PDB file of C-alpha atoms in Angstrom:
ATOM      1  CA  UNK A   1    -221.154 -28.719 -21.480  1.00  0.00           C
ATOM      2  CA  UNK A   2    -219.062 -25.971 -20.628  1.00  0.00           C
ATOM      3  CA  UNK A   3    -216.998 -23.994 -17.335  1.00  0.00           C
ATOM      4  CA  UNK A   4    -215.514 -21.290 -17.320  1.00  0.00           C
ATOM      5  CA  UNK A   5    -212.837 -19.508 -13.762  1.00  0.00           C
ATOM      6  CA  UNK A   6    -212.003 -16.260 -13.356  1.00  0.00           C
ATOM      7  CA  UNK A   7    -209.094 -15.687 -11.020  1.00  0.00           C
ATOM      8  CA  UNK A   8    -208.402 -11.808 -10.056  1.00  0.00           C
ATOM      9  CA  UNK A   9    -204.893 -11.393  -9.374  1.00  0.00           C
ATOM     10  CA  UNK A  10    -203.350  -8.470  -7.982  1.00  0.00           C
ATOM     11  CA  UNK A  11    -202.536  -4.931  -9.535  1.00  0.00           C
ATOM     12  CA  UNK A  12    -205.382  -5.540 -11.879  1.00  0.00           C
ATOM     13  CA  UNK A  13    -204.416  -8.315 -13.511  1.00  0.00           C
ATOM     14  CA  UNK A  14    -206.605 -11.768 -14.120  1.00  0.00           C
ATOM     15  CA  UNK A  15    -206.522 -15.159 -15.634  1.00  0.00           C
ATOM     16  CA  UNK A  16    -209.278 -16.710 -17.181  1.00  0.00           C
ATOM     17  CA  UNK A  17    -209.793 -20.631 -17.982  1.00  0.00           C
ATOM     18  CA  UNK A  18    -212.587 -22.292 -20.479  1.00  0.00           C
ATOM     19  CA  UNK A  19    -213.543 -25.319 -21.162  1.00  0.00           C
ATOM     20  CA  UNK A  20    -216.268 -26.733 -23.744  1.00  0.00           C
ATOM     21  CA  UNK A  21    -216.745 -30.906 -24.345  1.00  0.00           C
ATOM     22  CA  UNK A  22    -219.566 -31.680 -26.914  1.00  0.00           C
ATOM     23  CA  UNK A  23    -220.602 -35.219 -27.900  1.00  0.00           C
ATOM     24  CA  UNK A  24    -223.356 -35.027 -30.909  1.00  0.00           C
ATOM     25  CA  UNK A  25    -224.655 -38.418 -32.619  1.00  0.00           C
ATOM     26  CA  UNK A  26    -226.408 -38.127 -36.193  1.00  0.00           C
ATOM     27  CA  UNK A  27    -229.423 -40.104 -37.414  1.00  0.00           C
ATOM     28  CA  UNK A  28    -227.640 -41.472 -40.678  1.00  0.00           C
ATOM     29  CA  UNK A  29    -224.878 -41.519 -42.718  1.00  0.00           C
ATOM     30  CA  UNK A  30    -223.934 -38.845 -45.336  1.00  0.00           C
ATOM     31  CA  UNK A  31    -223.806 -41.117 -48.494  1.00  0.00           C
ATOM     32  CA  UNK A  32    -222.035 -38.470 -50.302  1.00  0.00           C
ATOM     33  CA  UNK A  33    -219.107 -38.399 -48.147  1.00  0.00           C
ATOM     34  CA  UNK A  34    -219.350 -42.201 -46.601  1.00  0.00           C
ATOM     35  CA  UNK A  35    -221.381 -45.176 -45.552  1.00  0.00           C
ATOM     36  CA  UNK A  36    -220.212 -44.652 -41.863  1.00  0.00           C
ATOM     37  CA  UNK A  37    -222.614 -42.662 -39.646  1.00  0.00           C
ATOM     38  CA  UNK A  38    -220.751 -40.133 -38.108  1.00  0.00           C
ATOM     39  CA  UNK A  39    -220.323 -38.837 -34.206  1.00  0.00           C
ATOM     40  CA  UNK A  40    -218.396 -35.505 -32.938  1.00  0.00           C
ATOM     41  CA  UNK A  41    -216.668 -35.536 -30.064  1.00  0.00           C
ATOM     42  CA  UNK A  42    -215.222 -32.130 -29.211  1.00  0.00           C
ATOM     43  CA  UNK A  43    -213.265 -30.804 -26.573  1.00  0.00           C
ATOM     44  CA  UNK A  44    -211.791 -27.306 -26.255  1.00  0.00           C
ATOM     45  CA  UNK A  45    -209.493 -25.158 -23.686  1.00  0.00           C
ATOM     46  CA  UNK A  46    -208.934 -22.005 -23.509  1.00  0.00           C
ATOM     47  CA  UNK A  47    -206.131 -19.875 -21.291  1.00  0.00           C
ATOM     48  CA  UNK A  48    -206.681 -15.638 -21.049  1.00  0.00           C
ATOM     49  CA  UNK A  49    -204.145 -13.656 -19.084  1.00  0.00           C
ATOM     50  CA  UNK A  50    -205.321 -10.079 -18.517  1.00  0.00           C
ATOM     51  CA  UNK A  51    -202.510  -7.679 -18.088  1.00  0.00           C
ATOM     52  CA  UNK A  52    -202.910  -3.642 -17.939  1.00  0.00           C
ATOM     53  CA  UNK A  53    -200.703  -1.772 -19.993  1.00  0.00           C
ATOM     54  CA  UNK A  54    -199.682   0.527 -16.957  1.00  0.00           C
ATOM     55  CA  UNK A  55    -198.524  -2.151 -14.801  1.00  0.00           C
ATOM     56  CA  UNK A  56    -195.673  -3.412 -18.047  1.00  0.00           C
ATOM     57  CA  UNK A  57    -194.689  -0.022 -18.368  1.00  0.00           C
ATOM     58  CA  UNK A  58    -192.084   2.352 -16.210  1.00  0.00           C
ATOM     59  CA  UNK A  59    -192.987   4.834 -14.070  1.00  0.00           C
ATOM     60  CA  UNK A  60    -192.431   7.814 -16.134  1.00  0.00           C
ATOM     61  CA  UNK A  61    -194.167   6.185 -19.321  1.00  0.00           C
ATOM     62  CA  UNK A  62    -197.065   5.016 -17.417  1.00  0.00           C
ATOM     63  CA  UNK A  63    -199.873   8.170 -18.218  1.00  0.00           C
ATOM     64  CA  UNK A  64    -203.464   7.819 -17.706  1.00  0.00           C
ATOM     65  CA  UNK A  65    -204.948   7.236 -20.534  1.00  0.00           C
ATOM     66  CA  UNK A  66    -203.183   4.199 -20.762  1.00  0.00           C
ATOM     67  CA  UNK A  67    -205.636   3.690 -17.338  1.00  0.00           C
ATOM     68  CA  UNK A  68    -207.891   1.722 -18.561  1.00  0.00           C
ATOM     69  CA  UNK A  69    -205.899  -0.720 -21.617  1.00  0.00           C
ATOM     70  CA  UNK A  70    -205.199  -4.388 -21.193  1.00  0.00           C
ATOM     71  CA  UNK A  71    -202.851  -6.579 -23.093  1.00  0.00           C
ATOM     72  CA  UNK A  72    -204.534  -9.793 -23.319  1.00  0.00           C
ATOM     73  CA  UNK A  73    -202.825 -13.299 -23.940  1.00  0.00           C
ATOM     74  CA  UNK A  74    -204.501 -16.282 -24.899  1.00  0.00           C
ATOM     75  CA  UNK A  75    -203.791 -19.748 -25.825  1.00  0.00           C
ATOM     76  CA  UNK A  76    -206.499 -22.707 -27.378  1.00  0.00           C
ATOM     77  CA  UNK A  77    -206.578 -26.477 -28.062  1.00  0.00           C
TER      78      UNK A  77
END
């Protein structure tokens, strides 16, 4: 199961948000490792901001080709 939101900010910026659960069961146990059967439970999250390079930088230093360049910055669990 997963979800993912996209927010669009202003001045080109956005902020993404994912999130994944999984729950898997197994038939057996792996005798190698243990005598316990075994069940994953997973959860992730995951945080993107989307910045463009023109909007961090001053006026005079801004230059188009820097147009179309994000800085992105994530974060996971």
């Amino acid at each position: 199961m997963s979800g993912r939101v996209i927010w669009a900010l202003d001045q080109g910026r956005f902020l993404t948000s994912d999130i994944t659960a999984g729950l898997k069961f197994y038939d057996g146990a792996d005798t190698l490792i243990s005598s316990r059967t075994r069940r994953d439970e997973t959860l992730r999250a995951r945080v993107t901001l989307g910045l463009p390079i023109n909007s961090l930088l001053p006026e005079t230093a801004g230059h188009d080709w820097f147009e179309n360049f994000l800085i992105l910055l994530s974060g996971e669990y």
